[in-house]
Amino acid sequence: MKAVLYSVLLLNLLAGGKSEVNTDDPASNILVVEDHSIPRRFLSPLDDYPNSLNITEEDRRNFHPVVKFPKIWIEDGGGNKRRKVDNYRVLDLQMTSAMDELASEEERVERRAAAAKKSWGRRKKVTGGDRLQGYAVGRYDENRVNLYASDMFDDATHDIDGYTGQRTVHIGIDLDGPVGTKVFSFANGIVHSAGYNADLGDYGNVIVIEHDLGDVNGMERKIWALYGHLNDASVQNMPPGKPIKRGDYLGRFGDVYENGGWRISHVHFQLSLEPPETHDMPGVVSVEDRPRALLQYPDPRWVLGELY
């Protein structure tokens, strides 16, 4: 029943229906949208975001990592015990410039030509602001006011599943790493769609998987996961309906000529409670659309764990 009511809410919001937002207490971080709570502030703790599929700690322990970060030893509690943890940085991209992140068309052509000649060793180093090298995480619900400068992010006619306007709020999680880093399916599912989104700043090669997390107390738990900015080979042999198992290798991080033009290679990982129209989701939304986006596109940390 809860799943049905939630779907009705989403259909109402996607159809442009007005949502009741309780903003009476400006000191509180909680807004109530059609009886569902969302955080007022950007970059809030995980528990402030809706967990609409009732994903548990046990569920998360059973999920496979989407990216396997390298490990580092740390001291545990100041004693003699040591343990391994994932080694990555958490990025702040609120003020990062698009000039640091998006490659020019000339650079994309040059890199593709170099790849065709297999001259990997001669590829130029590129600047990438705070994301220059190594493994890192880009945050969900981050208002990246200077980053999204290509036309597709500032065009009221560019409609992705009902989202338009000047889009700055990131509603996936970025997992950064070297070009060629492997990407894995976090759970069992089937291929929904796969293809190439060619616009500058788009996903490049992208796969959407329909994951079935199993019923809980009669509640069906299906979710659609987008894995974006992959290499060309990733979308080959990915027909709709193809079975995918937990931990299956899906592909690799793409270079600038195949990942949508992003200088720093990464996978954009995003969840949706509704099936997308095709191999696309609005990875960035306007501030005005943020309330319904937080309901439709859950915080990926419910799957990935508390990365920050």
GROMACS .gro file of C-alpha atoms in nm:
model
  308
    1MET     CA    1   0.000   0.000   0.000
    2LYS     CA    2   0.280   0.242   0.085
    3ALA     CA    3   0.437   0.186  -0.258
    4VAL     CA    4   0.103   0.259  -0.428
    5LEU     CA    5   0.050   0.583  -0.235
    6TYR     CA    6   0.403   0.691  -0.313
    7SER     CA    7   0.353   0.627  -0.684
    8VAL     CA    8   0.037   0.840  -0.677
    9LEU     CA    9   0.238   1.123  -0.517
   10LEU     CA   10   0.505   1.100  -0.786
   11LEU     CA   11   0.251   1.096  -1.066
   12ASN     CA   12   0.090   1.407  -0.919
   13LEU     CA   13   0.422   1.589  -0.897
   14LEU     CA   14   0.537   1.483  -1.244
   15ALA     CA   15   0.207   1.598  -1.391
   16GLY     CA   16   0.269   1.942  -1.247
   17GLY     CA   17   0.028   1.907  -0.957
   18LYS     CA   18   0.082   2.140  -0.665
   19SER     CA   19   0.256   1.988  -0.366
   20GLU     CA   20   0.182   2.096  -0.012
   21VAL     CA   21   0.506   2.218   0.140
   22ASN     CA   22   0.520   2.298   0.511
   23THR     CA   23   0.776   2.574   0.568
   24ASP     CA   24   0.636   2.711   0.891
   25ASP     CA   25   0.946   2.648   1.099
   26PRO     CA   26   1.252   2.802   0.930
   27ALA     CA   27   1.473   2.673   1.211
   28SER     CA   28   1.393   2.314   1.119
   29ASN     CA   29   1.580   2.131   0.842
   30ILE     CA   30   1.269   1.934   0.753
   31LEU     CA   31   1.016   2.028   0.485
   32VAL     CA   32   0.699   1.824   0.447
   33VAL     CA   33   0.593   1.764   0.087
   34GLU     CA   34   0.259   1.581   0.055
   35ASP     CA   35   0.322   1.412   0.393
   36HIS     CA   36   0.678   1.314   0.295
   37SER     CA   37   0.977   1.471   0.468
   38ILE     CA   38   1.272   1.617   0.277
   39PRO     CA   39   1.560   1.831   0.403
   40ARG     CA   40   1.541   2.207   0.367
   41ARG     CA   41   1.920   2.245   0.339
   42PHE     CA   42   2.145   2.119   0.062
   43LEU     CA   43   2.400   1.849   0.150
   44SER     CA   44   2.211   1.722   0.452
   45PRO     CA   45   2.289   1.402   0.647
   46LEU     CA   46   2.163   1.081   0.487
   47ASP     CA   47   1.892   1.020   0.745
   48ASP     CA   48   1.724   1.350   0.652
   49TYR     CA   49   1.650   1.220   0.300
   50PRO     CA   50   1.353   0.992   0.219
   51ASN     CA   51   1.422   0.618   0.236
   52SER     CA   52   1.114   0.534   0.033
   53LEU     CA   53   1.213   0.171  -0.036
   54ASN     CA   54   1.299   0.095   0.326
   55ILE     CA   55   1.656  -0.001   0.239
   56THR     CA   56   1.817  -0.149   0.549
   57GLU     CA   57   2.172  -0.193   0.673
   58GLU     CA   58   2.139  -0.562   0.585
   59ASP     CA   59   2.038  -0.468   0.231
   60ARG     CA   60   2.344  -0.243   0.200
   61ARG     CA   61   2.576  -0.515   0.326
   62ASN     CA   62   2.448  -0.736   0.044
   63PHE     CA   63   2.489  -0.473  -0.228
   64HIS     CA   64   2.801  -0.495  -0.442
   65PRO     CA   65   3.021  -0.183  -0.469
   66VAL     CA   66   2.957   0.012  -0.788
   67VAL     CA   67   3.326   0.110  -0.787
   68LYS     CA   68   3.598  -0.067  -0.588
   69PHE     CA   69   3.803   0.208  -0.429
   70PRO     CA   70   4.162   0.130  -0.327
   71LYS     CA   71   4.213   0.056   0.042
   72ILE     CA   72   4.428   0.223   0.302
   73TRP     CA   73   4.521   0.114   0.654
   74ILE     CA   74   4.411   0.337   0.942
   75GLU     CA   75   4.444   0.322   1.318
   76ASP     CA   76   4.123   0.207   1.482
   77GLY     CA   77   4.033   0.408   1.792
   78GLY     CA   78   4.385   0.514   1.876
   79GLY     CA   79   4.488   0.166   1.990
   80ASN     CA   80   4.705  -0.096   1.831
   81LYS     CA   81   4.430  -0.222   1.600
   82ARG     CA   82   4.440  -0.128   1.235
   83ARG     CA   83   4.178  -0.171   0.967
   84LYS     CA   84   4.142  -0.113   0.596
   85VAL     CA   85   3.904   0.153   0.465
   86ASP     CA   86   3.826   0.291   0.121
   87ASN     CA   87   4.074   0.560   0.019
   88TYR     CA   88   3.904   0.855  -0.153
   89ARG     CA   89   3.841   1.226  -0.112
   90VAL     CA   90   3.504   1.395  -0.073
   91LEU     CA   91   3.477   1.688  -0.312
   92ASP     CA   92   3.324   2.032  -0.273
   93LEU     CA   93   3.205   2.138  -0.620
   94GLN     CA   94   2.970   2.417  -0.515
   95MET     CA   95   3.187   2.687  -0.674
   96THR     CA   96   3.386   2.484  -0.929
   97SER     CA   97   3.398   2.637  -1.276
   98ALA     CA   98   3.279   2.458  -1.588
   99MET     CA   99   3.608   2.556  -1.753
  100ASP     CA  100   3.786   2.320  -1.513
  101GLU     CA  101   3.552   2.030  -1.581
  102LEU     CA  102   3.431   2.029  -1.943
  103ALA     CA  103   3.669   1.966  -2.232
  104SER     CA  104   3.653   2.167  -2.552
  105GLU     CA  105   3.533   2.000  -2.871
  106GLU     CA  106   3.891   2.025  -3.003
  107GLU     CA  107   4.021   1.838  -2.700
  108ARG     CA  108   3.759   1.567  -2.740
  109VAL     CA  109   3.854   1.516  -3.105
  110GLU     CA  110   4.225   1.510  -3.019
  111ARG     CA  111   4.178   1.253  -2.746
  112ARG     CA  112   3.967   1.029  -2.969
  113ALA     CA  113   4.234   1.045  -3.239
  114ALA     CA  114   4.502   0.959  -2.983
  115ALA     CA  115   4.297   0.665  -2.860
  116ALA     CA  116   4.249   0.540  -3.216
  117LYS     CA  117   4.626   0.537  -3.256
  118LYS     CA  118   4.658   0.370  -2.914
  119SER     CA  119   4.895   0.649  -2.810
  120TRP     CA  120   4.773   0.640  -2.451
  121GLY     CA  121   5.113   0.736  -2.315
  122ARG     CA  122   5.114   1.061  -2.511
  123ARG     CA  123   4.778   1.190  -2.387
  124LYS     CA  124   4.798   1.541  -2.249
  125LYS     CA  125   4.740   1.607  -1.884
  126VAL     CA  126   4.434   1.823  -1.829
  127THR     CA  127   4.336   2.050  -1.546
  128GLY     CA  128   4.034   1.955  -1.342
  129GLY     CA  129   4.007   2.194  -1.051
  130ASP     CA  130   3.955   2.002  -0.728
  131ARG     CA  131   3.918   1.674  -0.918
  132LEU     CA  132   4.264   1.662  -1.075
  133GLN     CA  133   4.358   1.306  -0.988
  134GLY     CA  134   4.291   1.006  -0.766
  135TYR     CA  135   3.968   0.859  -0.637
  136ALA     CA  136   3.697   1.089  -0.508
  137VAL     CA  137   3.324   1.128  -0.440
  138GLY     CA  138   3.102   1.408  -0.570
  139ARG     CA  139   2.801   1.470  -0.349
  140TYR     CA  140   2.424   1.435  -0.388
  141ASP     CA  141   2.199   1.742  -0.350
  142GLU     CA  142   2.488   1.981  -0.410
  143ASN     CA  143   2.404   2.318  -0.568
  144ARG     CA  144   2.686   2.353  -0.822
  145VAL     CA  145   2.612   2.707  -0.927
  146ASN     CA  146   2.908   2.759  -1.165
  147LEU     CA  147   2.968   2.410  -1.298
  148TYR     CA  148   2.691   2.346  -1.548
  149ALA     CA  149   2.756   2.598  -1.823
  150SER     CA  150   2.672   2.408  -2.143
  151ASP     CA  151   2.345   2.480  -2.321
  152MET     CA  152   2.170   2.165  -2.200
  153PHE     CA  153   2.176   2.290  -1.839
  154ASP     CA  154   2.025   2.632  -1.910
  155ASP     CA  155   1.748   2.571  -2.160
  156ALA     CA  156   1.380   2.569  -2.073
  157THR     CA  157   1.309   2.365  -2.387
  158HIS     CA  158   1.551   2.084  -2.292
  159ASP     CA  159   1.307   1.853  -2.115
  160ILE     CA  160   1.429   1.536  -1.941
  161ASP     CA  161   1.142   1.342  -1.784
  162GLY     CA  162   0.962   1.667  -1.705
  163TYR     CA  163   1.260   1.862  -1.569
  164THR     CA  164   1.363   2.188  -1.741
  165GLY     CA  165   1.503   2.531  -1.661
  166GLN     CA  166   1.838   2.642  -1.526
  167ARG     CA  167   1.962   2.326  -1.361
  168THR     CA  168   2.234   2.339  -1.094
  169VAL     CA  169   2.138   2.088  -0.820
  170HIS     CA  170   2.319   1.754  -0.858
  171ILE     CA  171   2.093   1.459  -0.773
  172GLY     CA  172   2.328   1.167  -0.826
  173ILE     CA  173   2.663   1.076  -0.678
  174ASP     CA  174   2.988   1.095  -0.877
  175LEU     CA  175   3.252   0.829  -0.816
  176ASP     CA  176   3.582   0.954  -0.961
  177GLY     CA  177   3.882   0.750  -1.066
  178PRO     CA  178   4.123   0.689  -1.355
  179VAL     CA  179   4.000   0.632  -1.709
  180GLY     CA  180   3.922   0.262  -1.741
  181THR     CA  181   3.810   0.211  -1.380
  182LYS     CA  182   3.563  -0.079  -1.367
  183VAL     CA  183   3.194  -0.029  -1.286
  184PHE     CA  184   2.975  -0.303  -1.135
  185SER     CA  185   2.605  -0.368  -1.084
  186PHE     CA  186   2.508  -0.324  -0.719
  187ALA     CA  187   2.224  -0.580  -0.732
  188ASN     CA  188   2.036  -0.822  -0.958
  189GLY     CA  189   1.826  -0.672  -1.235
  190ILE     CA  190   1.767  -0.640  -1.607
  191VAL     CA  191   1.887  -0.386  -1.860
  192HIS     CA  192   1.628  -0.113  -1.906
  193SER     CA  193   1.820   0.076  -2.176
  194ALA     CA  194   2.169   0.169  -2.290
  195GLY     CA  195   2.308   0.413  -2.542
  196TYR     CA  196   2.504   0.729  -2.612
  197ASN     CA  197   2.392   1.079  -2.506
  198ALA     CA  198   2.607   1.301  -2.722
  199ASP     CA  199   2.555   1.659  -2.596
  200LEU     CA  200   2.847   1.832  -2.425
  201GLY     CA  201   2.804   1.779  -2.052
  202ASP     CA  202   2.567   1.484  -2.099
  203TYR     CA  203   2.632   1.124  -1.994
  204GLY     CA  204   2.808   1.004  -2.307
  205ASN     CA  205   2.776   0.627  -2.284
  206VAL     CA  206   2.516   0.529  -2.025
  207ILE     CA  207   2.337   0.219  -1.895
  208VAL     CA  208   2.011   0.208  -1.697
  209ILE     CA  209   1.938  -0.109  -1.497
  210GLU     CA  210   1.602  -0.200  -1.345
  211HIS     CA  211   1.684  -0.353  -1.007
  212ASP     CA  212   1.438  -0.560  -0.803
  213LEU     CA  213   1.530  -0.540  -0.434
  214GLY     CA  214   1.259  -0.784  -0.325
  215ASP     CA  215   0.932  -0.729  -0.145
  216VAL     CA  216   0.918  -0.612   0.216
  217ASN     CA  217   0.586  -0.648   0.400
  218GLY     CA  218   0.402  -0.662   0.070
  219MET     CA  219   0.583  -0.357  -0.068
  220GLU     CA  220   0.739  -0.404  -0.411
  221ARG     CA  221   1.087  -0.253  -0.421
  222LYS     CA  222   1.190  -0.181  -0.777
  223ILE     CA  223   1.436   0.093  -0.857
  224TRP     CA  224   1.607   0.214  -1.173
  225ALA     CA  225   1.980   0.290  -1.153
  226LEU     CA  226   2.170   0.499  -1.408
  227TYR     CA  227   2.542   0.439  -1.463
  228GLY     CA  228   2.672   0.727  -1.675
  229HIS     CA  229   2.997   0.859  -1.837
  230LEU     CA  230   3.118   0.514  -1.945
  231ASN     CA  231   3.340   0.408  -2.232
  232ASP     CA  232   3.219   0.304  -2.576
  233ALA     CA  233   3.253  -0.068  -2.511
  234SER     CA  234   3.026  -0.053  -2.206
  235VAL     CA  235   2.705  -0.012  -2.403
  236GLN     CA  236   2.778  -0.292  -2.648
  237ASN     CA  237   2.575  -0.609  -2.596
  238MET     CA  238   2.337  -0.438  -2.352
  239PRO     CA  239   1.993  -0.506  -2.508
  240PRO     CA  240   1.681  -0.424  -2.305
  241GLY     CA  241   1.579  -0.716  -2.085
  242LYS     CA  242   1.928  -0.866  -2.055
  243PRO     CA  243   1.963  -1.027  -1.708
  244ILE     CA  244   2.218  -0.866  -1.479
  245LYS     CA  245   2.347  -1.021  -1.158
  246ARG     CA  246   2.479  -0.856  -0.844
  247GLY     CA  247   2.847  -0.775  -0.900
  248ASP     CA  248   2.836  -0.812  -1.278
  249TYR     CA  249   3.093  -0.605  -1.461
  250LEU     CA  250   2.905  -0.337  -1.657
  251GLY     CA  251   3.184  -0.133  -1.813
  252ARG     CA  252   3.458   0.121  -1.746
  253PHE     CA  253   3.496   0.495  -1.692
  254GLY     CA  254   3.513   0.672  -2.027
  255ASP     CA  255   3.760   0.931  -2.153
  256VAL     CA  256   3.651   1.283  -2.257
  257TYR     CA  257   3.560   1.181  -2.611
  258GLU     CA  258   3.312   0.916  -2.493
  259ASN     CA  259   3.191   1.028  -2.145
  260GLY     CA  260   3.011   1.348  -2.242
  261GLY     CA  261   3.320   1.568  -2.241
  262TRP     CA  262   3.408   1.549  -1.872
  263ARG     CA  263   3.780   1.595  -1.815
  264ILE     CA  264   3.781   1.399  -1.491
  265SER     CA  265   3.666   1.043  -1.555
  266HIS     CA  266   3.392   0.920  -1.324
  267VAL     CA  267   3.064   0.734  -1.310
  268HIS     CA  268   2.749   0.931  -1.234
  269PHE     CA  269   2.530   0.694  -1.029
  270GLN     CA  270   2.165   0.788  -0.986
  271LEU     CA  271   1.852   0.615  -0.857
  272SER     CA  272   1.494   0.664  -0.972
  273LEU     CA  273   1.166   0.536  -0.830
  274GLU     CA  274   1.007   0.566  -1.175
  275PRO     CA  275   1.130   0.415  -1.503
  276PRO     CA  276   1.289   0.677  -1.729
  277GLU     CA  277   1.166   0.725  -2.085
  278THR     CA  278   1.504   0.615  -2.224
  279HIS     CA  279   1.871   0.593  -2.121
  280ASP     CA  280   1.857   0.930  -1.952
  281MET     CA  281   1.768   1.098  -1.623
  282PRO     CA  282   1.803   1.465  -1.522
  283GLY     CA  283   2.125   1.432  -1.325
  284VAL     CA  284   2.091   1.800  -1.238
  285VAL     CA  285   1.766   1.987  -1.162
  286SER     CA  286   1.664   2.345  -1.092
  287VAL     CA  287   1.636   2.474  -0.737
  288GLU     CA  288   1.260   2.509  -0.794
  289ASP     CA  289   1.230   2.141  -0.891
  290ARG     CA  290   1.447   2.019  -0.604
  291PRO     CA  291   1.159   1.906  -0.373
  292ARG     CA  292   1.002   1.668  -0.624
  293ALA     CA  293   1.344   1.555  -0.748
  294LEU     CA  294   1.447   1.448  -0.397
  295LEU     CA  295   1.131   1.235  -0.385
  296GLN     CA  296   1.172   1.081  -0.729
  297TYR     CA  297   1.550   1.035  -0.720
  298PRO     CA  298   1.658   0.898  -0.378
  299ASP     CA  299   1.995   0.969  -0.223
  300PRO     CA  300   2.233   0.705  -0.371
  301ARG     CA  301   2.395   0.668  -0.028
  302TRP     CA  302   2.099   0.443   0.060
  303VAL     CA  303   2.268   0.198  -0.179
  304LEU     CA  304   2.635   0.302  -0.172
  305GLY     CA  305   2.660   0.349   0.204
  306GLU     CA  306   2.753   0.664   0.396
  307LEU     CA  307   3.042   0.777   0.179
  308TYR     CA  308   3.045   1.116   0.356
   0.00000   0.00000   0.00000
